[in-house]
């Protein structure tokens, strides 16, 4: 990898007792600059490389075992970048190998999450989360595809989860297509697909166990409910957890395999929450008796007679709700994706949870104790300030990042 024009010396993050050096480059640019001198002590040297530019709202990434990188663009569809840098559009709008006539994008919705089957080498299964007009009215769904060995096209479409809630019209609170969630991740520990959804600015939805919005779903590769979801009696058995606002990140802690959801707050309290099967996230933006909210959605006001903002985790009403590991209290900065950094090459950051922010335009690193509570947090400093949409650790151990502005980055340590 070439090292490019700028080198940024990071400040010491006292909270981590670490410091780092970031080498920023665009991989087609040269000449290389001299490596910055590493700081003494518990240091981490990072290289930041821009792999792709000019994309249209890239939303998610996934890698196959042979090193191909799949990526989605919200209003275009699914593409692949091969190891030699060749990119091809596989599935979506005109210009794709397979055009999906039912696919559309609106507001925050479109072609969102992408995941690769744990047994991809045998079955060539890919999965995308997309807005579709096959639902009446339009909805979100999870579509499974088979990609050929040359990554030239996809076949055998099967829609494994359909009818995921979608906001079909604008309201006082925002445009159509808002709060669709959309992340797809397989938990490597149990092989089940996790699907994150959103509340659509619809007050009753997160606590409604008959519908799929404001939830984390957990299913097998055919879309059937995973065993052990522990869904409350009478609820849709695909629901793993409920009472969420807009989950756009889900990560699995190495070692324990525990799921952590990362979700947007409503002007306060973005939350990272360790999940338990059948758990309630404690978000209920419908008005309580005696309260009135426009469109029956109290997500930005108060659902209580005392006027206090609707809580992201209402322990007064849901004392058994899942407690967040971390929240940013008075702020909401558009928390997006999250992933655990894993591997000795990450040095002091091995095992830390990287959390992406959109409005906050950065990546934070959370240090968790064995119980999953956050004991320290701070930014991954020295990176460009961009709205961060997706975080994935690649098969090479590097952190891959999609920015809302249209870039895909590779962030690696000097050891890998
Ligand atoms: Ca919560």
mmCIF file of N, CA, C and O in Angstrom, residues 98-191:
data_model
loop_
_atom_site.group_PDB
_atom_site.id
_atom_site.type_symbol
_atom_site.label_atom_id
_atom_site.label_comp_id
_atom_site.label_asym_id
_atom_site.label_seq_id
_atom_site.Cartn_x
_atom_site.Cartn_y
_atom_site.Cartn_z
ATOM 1 N N UNK A 98 -28.911 -7.650 -12.862
ATOM 2 C CA UNK A 98 -30.315 -8.004 -12.666
ATOM 3 C C UNK A 98 -31.039 -6.766 -12.150
ATOM 4 O O UNK A 98 -30.672 -6.220 -11.103
ATOM 5 N N UNK A 99 -32.031 -6.315 -12.913
ATOM 6 C CA UNK A 99 -32.804 -5.141 -12.508
ATOM 7 C C UNK A 99 -33.984 -5.611 -11.656
ATOM 8 O O UNK A 99 -34.725 -6.515 -12.055
ATOM 9 N N UNK A 100 -34.109 -5.003 -10.489
ATOM 10 C CA UNK A 100 -35.218 -5.323 -9.576
ATOM 11 C C UNK A 100 -36.280 -4.243 -9.747
ATOM 12 O O UNK A 100 -36.130 -3.127 -9.227
ATOM 13 N N UNK A 101 -37.332 -4.566 -10.469
ATOM 14 C CA UNK A 101 -38.345 -3.561 -10.777
ATOM 15 C C UNK A 101 -39.080 -3.061 -9.540
ATOM 16 O O UNK A 101 -39.632 -1.965 -9.552
ATOM 17 N N UNK A 102 -39.119 -3.867 -8.514
ATOM 18 C CA UNK A 102 -39.852 -3.484 -7.309
ATOM 19 C C UNK A 102 -39.028 -2.597 -6.385
ATOM 20 O O UNK A 102 -39.562 -1.976 -5.473
ATOM 21 N N UNK A 103 -37.732 -2.533 -6.613
ATOM 22 C CA UNK A 103 -36.833 -1.781 -5.727
ATOM 23 C C UNK A 103 -37.018 -0.274 -5.943
ATOM 24 O O UNK A 103 -37.156 0.195 -7.061
ATOM 25 N N UNK A 104 -36.983 0.469 -4.851
ATOM 26 C CA UNK A 104 -37.019 1.923 -4.945
ATOM 27 C C UNK A 104 -36.294 2.497 -3.734
ATOM 28 O O UNK A 104 -36.001 1.787 -2.765
ATOM 29 N N UNK A 105 -35.976 3.777 -3.801
ATOM 30 C CA UNK A 105 -35.416 4.439 -2.624
ATOM 31 C C UNK A 105 -36.244 5.665 -2.318
ATOM 32 O O UNK A 105 -36.804 6.292 -3.218
ATOM 33 N N UNK A 106 -36.342 5.967 -1.057
ATOM 34 C CA UNK A 106 -37.108 7.128 -0.610
ATOM 35 C C UNK A 106 -36.612 7.507 0.777
ATOM 36 O O UNK A 106 -36.563 6.649 1.672
ATOM 37 N N UNK A 107 -36.264 8.767 0.937
ATOM 38 C CA UNK A 107 -35.784 9.211 2.240
ATOM 39 C C UNK A 107 -34.605 8.386 2.706
ATOM 40 O O UNK A 107 -33.619 8.205 1.993
ATOM 41 N N UNK A 108 -34.711 7.825 3.901
ATOM 42 C CA UNK A 108 -33.616 7.035 4.479
ATOM 43 C C UNK A 108 -33.622 5.586 4.002
ATOM 44 O O UNK A 108 -32.786 4.793 4.430
ATOM 45 N N UNK A 109 -34.549 5.229 3.152
ATOM 46 C CA UNK A 109 -34.708 3.831 2.747
ATOM 47 C C UNK A 109 -34.218 3.595 1.327
ATOM 48 O O UNK A 109 -34.164 4.500 0.505
ATOM 49 N N UNK A 110 -33.922 2.349 1.048
ATOM 50 C CA UNK A 110 -33.470 1.961 -0.280
ATOM 51 C C UNK A 110 -32.787 0.619 -0.174
ATOM 52 O O UNK A 110 -33.270 -0.290 0.500
ATOM 53 N N UNK A 111 -31.628 0.476 -0.849
ATOM 54 C CA UNK A 111 -30.823 -0.740 -0.709
ATOM 55 C C UNK A 111 -29.877 -0.480 0.457
ATOM 56 O O UNK A 111 -28.936 0.306 0.340
ATOM 57 N N UNK A 112 -30.116 -1.140 1.573
ATOM 58 C CA UNK A 112 -29.382 -0.831 2.808
ATOM 59 C C UNK A 112 -28.395 -1.948 3.123
ATOM 60 O O UNK A 112 -27.351 -2.042 2.498
ATOM 61 N N UNK A 113 -28.707 -2.801 4.080
ATOM 62 C CA UNK A 113 -27.738 -3.774 4.544
ATOM 63 C C UNK A 113 -27.409 -4.844 3.528
ATOM 64 O O UNK A 113 -28.218 -5.174 2.659
ATOM 65 N N UNK A 114 -26.200 -5.394 3.646
ATOM 66 C CA UNK A 114 -25.796 -6.548 2.848
ATOM 67 C C UNK A 114 -25.034 -7.503 3.754
ATOM 68 O O UNK A 114 -24.293 -7.074 4.642
ATOM 69 N N UNK A 115 -25.261 -8.803 3.550
ATOM 70 C CA UNK A 115 -24.571 -9.821 4.347
ATOM 71 C C UNK A 115 -24.240 -11.011 3.462
ATOM 72 O O UNK A 115 -24.892 -11.251 2.445
ATOM 73 N N UNK A 116 -23.222 -11.729 3.876
ATOM 74 C CA UNK A 116 -22.747 -12.920 3.167
ATOM 75 C C UNK A 116 -23.021 -14.129 4.053
ATOM 76 O O UNK A 116 -22.745 -14.103 5.259
ATOM 77 N N UNK A 117 -23.553 -15.170 3.470
ATOM 78 C CA UNK A 117 -23.895 -16.364 4.236
ATOM 79 C C UNK A 117 -22.649 -16.980 4.874
ATOM 80 O O UNK A 117 -21.580 -17.017 4.253
ATOM 81 N N UNK A 118 -22.775 -17.497 6.094
ATOM 82 C CA UNK A 118 -21.616 -18.148 6.731
ATOM 83 C C UNK A 118 -21.088 -19.333 5.914
ATOM 84 O O UNK A 118 -19.902 -19.667 6.003
ATOM 85 N N UNK A 119 -21.965 -19.958 5.125
ATOM 86 C CA UNK A 119 -21.541 -21.073 4.269
ATOM 87 C C UNK A 119 -21.459 -20.636 2.808
ATOM 88 O O UNK A 119 -21.734 -21.422 1.890
ATOM 89 N N UNK A 120 -21.033 -19.415 2.596
ATOM 90 C CA UNK A 120 -21.002 -18.846 1.243
ATOM 91 C C UNK A 120 -20.188 -19.698 0.278
ATOM 92 O O UNK A 120 -20.553 -19.855 -0.895
ATOM 93 N N UNK A 121 -19.100 -20.260 0.754
ATOM 94 C CA UNK A 121 -18.245 -21.040 -0.146
ATOM 95 C C UNK A 121 -19.019 -22.199 -0.770
ATOM 96 O O UNK A 121 -18.721 -22.617 -1.892
ATOM 97 N N UNK A 122 -20.029 -22.688 -0.069
ATOM 98 C CA UNK A 122 -20.828 -23.793 -0.598
ATOM 99 C C UNK A 122 -22.081 -23.323 -1.316
ATOM 100 O O UNK A 122 -22.468 -23.883 -2.332
ATOM 101 N N UNK A 123 -22.756 -22.283 -0.762
ATOM 102 C CA UNK A 123 -24.071 -21.942 -1.321
ATOM 103 C C UNK A 123 -24.125 -20.632 -2.099
ATOM 104 O O UNK A 123 -25.138 -20.358 -2.751
ATOM 105 N N UNK A 124 -23.096 -19.806 -2.016
ATOM 106 C CA UNK A 124 -23.015 -18.524 -2.753
ATOM 107 C C UNK A 124 -24.182 -17.583 -2.419
ATOM 108 O O UNK A 124 -24.561 -16.731 -3.213
ATOM 109 N N UNK A 125 -24.736 -17.685 -1.202
ATOM 110 C CA UNK A 125 -25.876 -16.858 -0.806
ATOM 111 C C UNK A 125 -25.410 -15.462 -0.343
ATOM 112 O O UNK A 125 -24.489 -15.340 0.486
ATOM 113 N N UNK A 126 -26.093 -14.450 -0.850
ATOM 114 C CA UNK A 126 -25.970 -13.058 -0.380
ATOM 115 C C UNK A 126 -27.342 -12.599 0.080
ATOM 116 O O UNK A 126 -28.362 -13.104 -0.394
ATOM 117 N N UNK A 127 -27.353 -11.591 0.922
ATOM 118 C CA UNK A 127 -28.615 -11.059 1.445
ATOM 119 C C UNK A 127 -28.571 -9.533 1.402
ATOM 120 O O UNK A 127 -27.541 -8.935 1.725
ATOM 121 N N UNK A 128 -29.684 -8.922 0.995
ATOM 122 C CA UNK A 128 -29.798 -7.464 1.053
ATOM 123 C C UNK A 128 -31.110 -7.090 1.743
ATOM 124 O O UNK A 128 -32.089 -7.845 1.706
ATOM 125 N N UNK A 129 -31.085 -5.915 2.355
ATOM 126 C CA UNK A 129 -32.283 -5.322 2.981
ATOM 127 C C UNK A 129 -32.690 -4.169 2.084
ATOM 128 O O UNK A 129 -31.895 -3.244 1.855
ATOM 129 N N UNK A 130 -33.905 -4.218 1.547
ATOM 130 C CA UNK A 130 -34.273 -3.202 0.548
ATOM 131 C C UNK A 130 -35.737 -2.804 0.649
ATOM 132 O O UNK A 130 -36.585 -3.573 1.130
ATOM 133 N N UNK A 131 -36.014 -1.603 0.154
ATOM 134 C CA UNK A 131 -37.392 -1.141 0.031
ATOM 135 C C UNK A 131 -37.980 -1.738 -1.238
ATOM 136 O O UNK A 131 -37.323 -1.765 -2.285
ATOM 137 N N UNK A 132 -39.215 -2.207 -1.138
ATOM 138 C CA UNK A 132 -39.831 -2.928 -2.259
ATOM 139 C C UNK A 132 -41.287 -2.515 -2.408
ATOM 140 O O UNK A 132 -42.009 -2.373 -1.418
ATOM 141 N N UNK A 133 -41.706 -2.403 -3.666
ATOM 142 C CA UNK A 133 -43.117 -2.138 -3.949
ATOM 143 C C UNK A 133 -43.930 -3.419 -4.074
ATOM 144 O O UNK A 133 -45.126 -3.361 -4.368
ATOM 145 N N UNK A 134 -43.311 -4.559 -3.851
ATOM 146 C CA UNK A 134 -44.085 -5.804 -3.839
ATOM 147 C C UNK A 134 -44.987 -5.871 -2.621
ATOM 148 O O UNK A 134 -46.034 -6.517 -2.641
ATOM 149 N N UNK A 135 -44.553 -5.226 -1.529
ATOM 150 C CA UNK A 135 -45.455 -5.091 -0.396
ATOM 151 C C UNK A 135 -46.486 -4.028 -0.740
ATOM 152 O O UNK A 135 -46.189 -3.053 -1.435
ATOM 153 N N UNK A 136 -47.706 -4.213 -0.273
ATOM 154 C CA UNK A 136 -48.778 -3.242 -0.494
ATOM 155 C C UNK A 136 -49.324 -2.802 0.856
ATOM 156 O O UNK A 136 -49.966 -3.597 1.523
ATOM 157 N N UNK A 137 -49.134 -1.561 1.298
ATOM 158 C CA UNK A 137 -48.285 -0.563 0.657
ATOM 159 C C UNK A 137 -46.815 -0.960 0.731
ATOM 160 O O UNK A 137 -46.491 -1.993 1.323
ATOM 161 N N UNK A 138 -45.964 -0.131 0.160
ATOM 162 C CA UNK A 138 -44.548 -0.465 0.058
ATOM 163 C C UNK A 138 -43.958 -0.807 1.419
ATOM 164 O O UNK A 138 -44.380 -0.285 2.457
ATOM 165 N N UNK A 139 -42.955 -1.671 1.423
ATOM 166 C CA UNK A 139 -42.323 -2.085 2.668
ATOM 167 C C UNK A 139 -40.848 -2.352 2.479
ATOM 168 O O UNK A 139 -40.292 -2.152 1.388
ATOM 169 N N UNK A 140 -40.237 -2.775 3.558
ATOM 170 C CA UNK A 140 -38.851 -3.250 3.506
ATOM 171 C C UNK A 140 -38.858 -4.770 3.520
ATOM 172 O O UNK A 140 -39.781 -5.391 4.060
ATOM 173 N N UNK A 141 -37.825 -5.359 2.961
ATOM 174 C CA UNK A 141 -37.736 -6.819 2.953
ATOM 175 C C UNK A 141 -36.285 -7.266 2.856
ATOM 176 O O UNK A 141 -35.404 -6.476 2.481
ATOM 177 N N UNK A 142 -36.078 -8.520 3.199
ATOM 178 C CA UNK A 142 -34.753 -9.122 3.079
ATOM 179 C C UNK A 142 -34.794 -10.113 1.922
ATOM 180 O O UNK A 142 -35.648 -11.010 1.894
ATOM 181 N N UNK A 143 -33.899 -9.914 0.983
ATOM 182 C CA UNK A 143 -33.858 -10.699 -0.248
ATOM 183 C C UNK A 143 -32.558 -11.499 -0.276
ATOM 184 O O UNK A 143 -31.481 -10.954 -0.040
ATOM 185 N N UNK A 144 -32.705 -12.782 -0.556
ATOM 186 C CA UNK A 144 -31.531 -13.652 -0.696
ATOM 187 C C UNK A 144 -31.251 -13.881 -2.178
ATOM 188 O O UNK A 144 -32.184 -14.085 -2.963
ATOM 189 N N UNK A 145 -29.983 -13.820 -2.539
ATOM 190 C CA UNK A 145 -29.558 -13.985 -3.926
ATOM 191 C C UNK A 145 -28.417 -14.991 -3.977
ATOM 192 O O UNK A 145 -27.711 -15.200 -2.988
ATOM 193 N N UNK A 146 -28.220 -15.561 -5.143
ATOM 194 C CA UNK A 146 -27.068 -16.430 -5.388
ATOM 195 C C UNK A 146 -26.176 -15.722 -6.395
ATOM 196 O O UNK A 146 -26.647 -15.293 -7.459
ATOM 197 N N UNK A 147 -24.911 -15.559 -6.070
ATOM 198 C CA UNK A 147 -23.983 -14.914 -6.996
ATOM 199 C C UNK A 147 -23.083 -15.986 -7.614
ATOM 200 O O UNK A 147 -22.665 -16.935 -6.935
ATOM 201 N N UNK A 148 -22.814 -15.824 -8.894
ATOM 202 C CA UNK A 148 -22.003 -16.823 -9.598
ATOM 203 C C UNK A 148 -20.528 -16.680 -9.201
ATOM 204 O O UNK A 148 -20.119 -15.680 -8.614
ATOM 205 N N UNK A 149 -19.740 -17.659 -9.570
ATOM 206 C CA UNK A 149 -18.341 -17.668 -9.127
ATOM 207 C C UNK A 149 -17.528 -16.535 -9.719
ATOM 208 O O UNK A 149 -16.521 -16.119 -9.149
ATOM 209 N N UNK A 150 -17.964 -16.011 -10.863
ATOM 210 C CA UNK A 150 -17.247 -14.893 -11.473
ATOM 211 C C UNK A 150 -17.758 -13.530 -11.049
ATOM 212 O O UNK A 150 -17.261 -12.502 -11.514
ATOM 213 N N UNK A 151 -18.753 -13.500 -10.167
ATOM 214 C CA UNK A 151 -19.362 -12.243 -9.696
ATOM 215 C C UNK A 151 -19.875 -11.406 -10.879
ATOM 216 O O UNK A 151 -19.651 -10.203 -10.939
ATOM 217 N N UNK A 152 -20.550 -12.087 -11.805
ATOM 218 C CA UNK A 152 -21.083 -11.354 -12.952
ATOM 219 C C UNK A 152 -22.579 -11.098 -12.841
ATOM 220 O O UNK A 152 -23.091 -10.150 -13.412
ATOM 221 N N UNK A 153 -23.289 -11.953 -12.110
ATOM 222 C CA UNK A 153 -24.725 -11.758 -11.991
ATOM 223 C C UNK A 153 -25.243 -12.473 -10.748
ATOM 224 O O UNK A 153 -24.490 -13.187 -10.069
ATOM 225 N N UNK A 154 -26.512 -12.262 -10.472
ATOM 226 C CA UNK A 154 -27.169 -12.951 -9.363
ATOM 227 C C UNK A 154 -28.400 -13.676 -9.889
ATOM 228 O O UNK A 154 -29.020 -13.249 -10.874
ATOM 229 N N UNK A 155 -28.747 -14.764 -9.234
ATOM 230 C CA UNK A 155 -29.897 -15.575 -9.640
ATOM 231 C C UNK A 155 -30.640 -16.015 -8.384
ATOM 232 O O UNK A 155 -30.238 -15.712 -7.257
ATOM 233 N N UNK A 156 -31.703 -16.778 -8.628
ATOM 234 C CA UNK A 156 -32.432 -17.479 -7.557
ATOM 235 C C UNK A 156 -32.880 -16.543 -6.433
ATOM 236 O O UNK A 156 -32.723 -16.870 -5.254
ATOM 237 N N UNK A 157 -33.414 -15.383 -6.815
ATOM 238 C CA UNK A 157 -33.920 -14.466 -5.786
ATOM 239 C C UNK A 157 -34.975 -15.155 -4.931
ATOM 240 O O UNK A 157 -35.911 -15.768 -5.459
ATOM 241 N N UNK A 158 -34.807 -15.016 -3.653
ATOM 242 C CA UNK A 158 -35.842 -15.492 -2.726
ATOM 243 C C UNK A 158 -35.997 -14.454 -1.628
ATOM 244 O O UNK A 158 -35.017 -14.100 -0.959
ATOM 245 N N UNK A 159 -37.211 -13.954 -1.456
ATOM 246 C CA UNK A 159 -37.491 -12.912 -0.468
ATOM 247 C C UNK A 159 -37.815 -13.596 0.856
ATOM 248 O O UNK A 159 -38.912 -14.129 1.036
ATOM 249 N N UNK A 160 -36.852 -13.597 1.757
ATOM 250 C CA UNK A 160 -36.977 -14.467 2.939
ATOM 251 C C UNK A 160 -37.713 -13.801 4.091
ATOM 252 O O UNK A 160 -38.253 -14.495 4.951
ATOM 253 N N UNK A 161 -37.714 -12.475 4.163
ATOM 254 C CA UNK A 161 -38.525 -11.766 5.162
ATOM 255 C C UNK A 161 -39.174 -10.591 4.445
ATOM 256 O O UNK A 161 -38.467 -9.727 3.916
ATOM 257 N N UNK A 162 -40.483 -10.564 4.397
ATOM 258 C CA UNK A 162 -41.205 -9.506 3.687
ATOM 259 C C UNK A 162 -42.081 -8.739 4.678
ATOM 260 O O UNK A 162 -42.256 -9.139 5.833
ATOM 261 N N UNK A 163 -42.611 -7.614 4.200
ATOM 262 C CA UNK A 163 -43.557 -6.864 5.021
ATOM 263 C C UNK A 163 -42.949 -6.199 6.239
ATOM 264 O O UNK A 163 -43.648 -5.952 7.228
ATOM 265 N N UNK A 164 -41.660 -5.876 6.171
ATOM 266 C CA UNK A 164 -41.062 -5.114 7.277
ATOM 267 C C UNK A 164 -41.550 -3.668 7.159
ATOM 268 O O UNK A 164 -41.536 -3.071 6.083
ATOM 269 N N UNK A 165 -41.957 -3.121 8.281
ATOM 270 C CA UNK A 165 -42.636 -1.825 8.310
ATOM 271 C C UNK A 165 -41.850 -0.739 7.587
ATOM 272 O O UNK A 165 -40.614 -0.675 7.667
ATOM 273 N N UNK A 166 -42.587 0.138 6.919
ATOM 274 C CA UNK A 166 -42.016 1.222 6.118
ATOM 275 C C UNK A 166 -42.912 2.439 6.278
ATOM 276 O O UNK A 166 -44.129 2.317 6.335
ATOM 277 N N UNK A 167 -42.304 3.628 6.334
ATOM 278 C CA UNK A 167 -43.082 4.864 6.449
ATOM 279 C C UNK A 167 -43.480 5.339 5.052
ATOM 280 O O UNK A 167 -42.635 5.799 4.281
ATOM 281 N N UNK A 168 -44.767 5.222 4.742
ATOM 282 C CA UNK A 168 -45.214 5.463 3.368
ATOM 283 C C UNK A 168 -45.586 6.897 3.052
ATOM 284 O O UNK A 168 -45.802 7.220 1.883
ATOM 285 N N UNK A 169 -45.720 7.746 4.042
ATOM 286 C CA UNK A 169 -46.039 9.139 3.723
ATOM 287 C C UNK A 169 -45.380 10.072 4.732
ATOM 288 O O UNK A 169 -45.086 9.686 5.861
ATOM 289 N N UNK A 170 -45.158 11.291 4.289
ATOM 290 C CA UNK A 170 -44.515 12.282 5.154
ATOM 291 C C UNK A 170 -45.450 12.669 6.291
ATOM 292 O O UNK A 170 -46.671 12.618 6.172
ATOM 293 N N UNK A 171 -44.840 13.066 7.408
ATOM 294 C CA UNK A 171 -45.601 13.573 8.541
ATOM 295 C C UNK A 171 -44.888 14.826 9.054
ATOM 296 O O UNK A 171 -43.833 15.216 8.530
ATOM 297 N N UNK A 172 -45.453 15.398 10.099
ATOM 298 C CA UNK A 172 -44.792 16.533 10.745
ATOM 299 C C UNK A 172 -43.361 16.179 11.136
ATOM 300 O O UNK A 172 -42.472 17.024 11.173
ATOM 301 N N UNK A 173 -43.119 14.895 11.398
ATOM 302 C CA UNK A 173 -41.840 14.467 11.964
ATOM 303 C C UNK A 173 -40.799 14.117 10.908
ATOM 304 O O UNK A 173 -39.652 13.832 11.257
ATOM 305 N N UNK A 174 -41.191 14.104 9.652
ATOM 306 C CA UNK A 174 -40.171 13.811 8.648
ATOM 307 C C UNK A 174 -40.752 13.178 7.401
ATOM 308 O O UNK A 174 -41.959 12.909 7.312
ATOM 309 N N UNK A 175 -39.871 12.947 6.458
ATOM 310 C CA UNK A 175 -40.280 12.469 5.150
ATOM 311 C C UNK A 175 -40.637 10.980 5.164
ATOM 312 O O UNK A 175 -40.289 10.252 6.084
ATOM 313 N N UNK A 176 -41.299 10.564 4.099
ATOM 314 C CA UNK A 176 -41.531 9.138 3.896
ATOM 315 C C UNK A 176 -40.189 8.421 3.804
ATOM 316 O O UNK A 176 -39.180 8.993 3.385
ATOM 317 N N UNK A 177 -40.194 7.170 4.201
ATOM 318 C CA UNK A 177 -38.965 6.385 4.151
ATOM 319 C C UNK A 177 -38.095 6.534 5.380
ATOM 320 O O UNK A 177 -37.019 5.951 5.446
ATOM 321 N N UNK A 178 -38.540 7.307 6.374
ATOM 322 C CA UNK A 178 -37.722 7.535 7.565
ATOM 323 C C UNK A 178 -37.727 6.319 8.490
ATOM 324 O O UNK A 178 -38.683 5.553 8.535
ATOM 325 N N UNK A 179 -36.651 6.172 9.216
ATOM 326 C CA UNK A 179 -36.524 5.185 10.298
ATOM 327 C C UNK A 179 -36.847 3.766 9.831
ATOM 328 O O UNK A 179 -37.791 3.137 10.313
ATOM 329 N N UNK A 180 -36.047 3.290 8.902
ATOM 330 C CA UNK A 180 -36.228 1.928 8.396
ATOM 331 C C UNK A 180 -35.213 0.943 8.956
ATOM 332 O O UNK A 180 -35.229 -0.223 8.567
ATOM 333 N N UNK A 181 -34.311 1.385 9.838
ATOM 334 C CA UNK A 181 -33.251 0.460 10.272
ATOM 335 C C UNK A 181 -32.459 0.016 9.055
ATOM 336 O O UNK A 181 -32.075 0.840 8.230
ATOM 337 N N UNK A 182 -32.225 -1.304 8.934
ATOM 338 C CA UNK A 182 -31.684 -1.795 7.671
ATOM 339 C C UNK A 182 -30.387 -2.573 7.711
ATOM 340 O O UNK A 182 -29.896 -2.986 6.668
ATOM 341 N N UNK A 183 -29.819 -2.816 8.893
ATOM 342 C CA UNK A 183 -28.542 -3.546 8.916
ATOM 343 C C UNK A 183 -28.809 -5.053 8.911
ATOM 344 O O UNK A 183 -29.791 -5.522 9.521
ATOM 345 N N UNK A 184 -27.956 -5.782 8.257
ATOM 346 C CA UNK A 184 -27.989 -7.246 8.229
ATOM 347 C C UNK A 184 -26.640 -7.772 8.680
ATOM 348 O O UNK A 184 -25.607 -7.385 8.127
ATOM 349 N N UNK A 185 -26.643 -8.648 9.669
ATOM 350 C CA UNK A 185 -25.383 -9.266 10.104
ATOM 351 C C UNK A 185 -25.654 -10.684 10.579
ATOM 352 O O UNK A 185 -26.625 -10.923 11.316
ATOM 353 N N UNK A 186 -24.781 -11.605 10.209
ATOM 354 C CA UNK A 186 -24.805 -12.945 10.776
ATOM 355 C C UNK A 186 -23.940 -12.965 12.028
ATOM 356 O O UNK A 186 -22.798 -12.477 12.011
ATOM 357 N N UNK A 187 -24.482 -13.541 13.083
ATOM 358 C CA UNK A 187 -23.666 -13.769 14.275
ATOM 359 C C UNK A 187 -22.792 -14.993 14.019
ATOM 360 O O UNK A 187 -23.312 -16.097 13.831
ATOM 361 N N UNK A 188 -21.471 -14.822 13.973
ATOM 362 C CA UNK A 188 -20.624 -15.972 13.645
ATOM 363 C C UNK A 188 -20.708 -17.080 14.676
ATOM 364 O O UNK A 188 -20.388 -18.229 14.373
ATOM 365 N N UNK A 189 -21.175 -16.760 15.892
ATOM 366 C CA UNK A 189 -21.235 -17.783 16.929
ATOM 367 C C UNK A 189 -22.386 -18.764 16.731
ATOM 368 O O UNK A 189 -22.291 -19.924 17.134
ATOM 369 N N UNK A 190 -23.502 -18.280 16.157
ATOM 370 C CA UNK A 190 -24.640 -19.198 16.018
ATOM 371 C C UNK A 190 -25.165 -19.277 14.585
ATOM 372 O O UNK A 190 -26.072 -20.055 14.304
ATOM 373 N N UNK A 191 -24.626 -18.449 13.685
ATOM 374 C CA UNK A 191 -25.005 -18.555 12.282
ATOM 375 C C UNK A 191 -26.358 -17.970 11.935
ATOM 376 O O UNK A 191 -26.832 -18.145 10.809
#
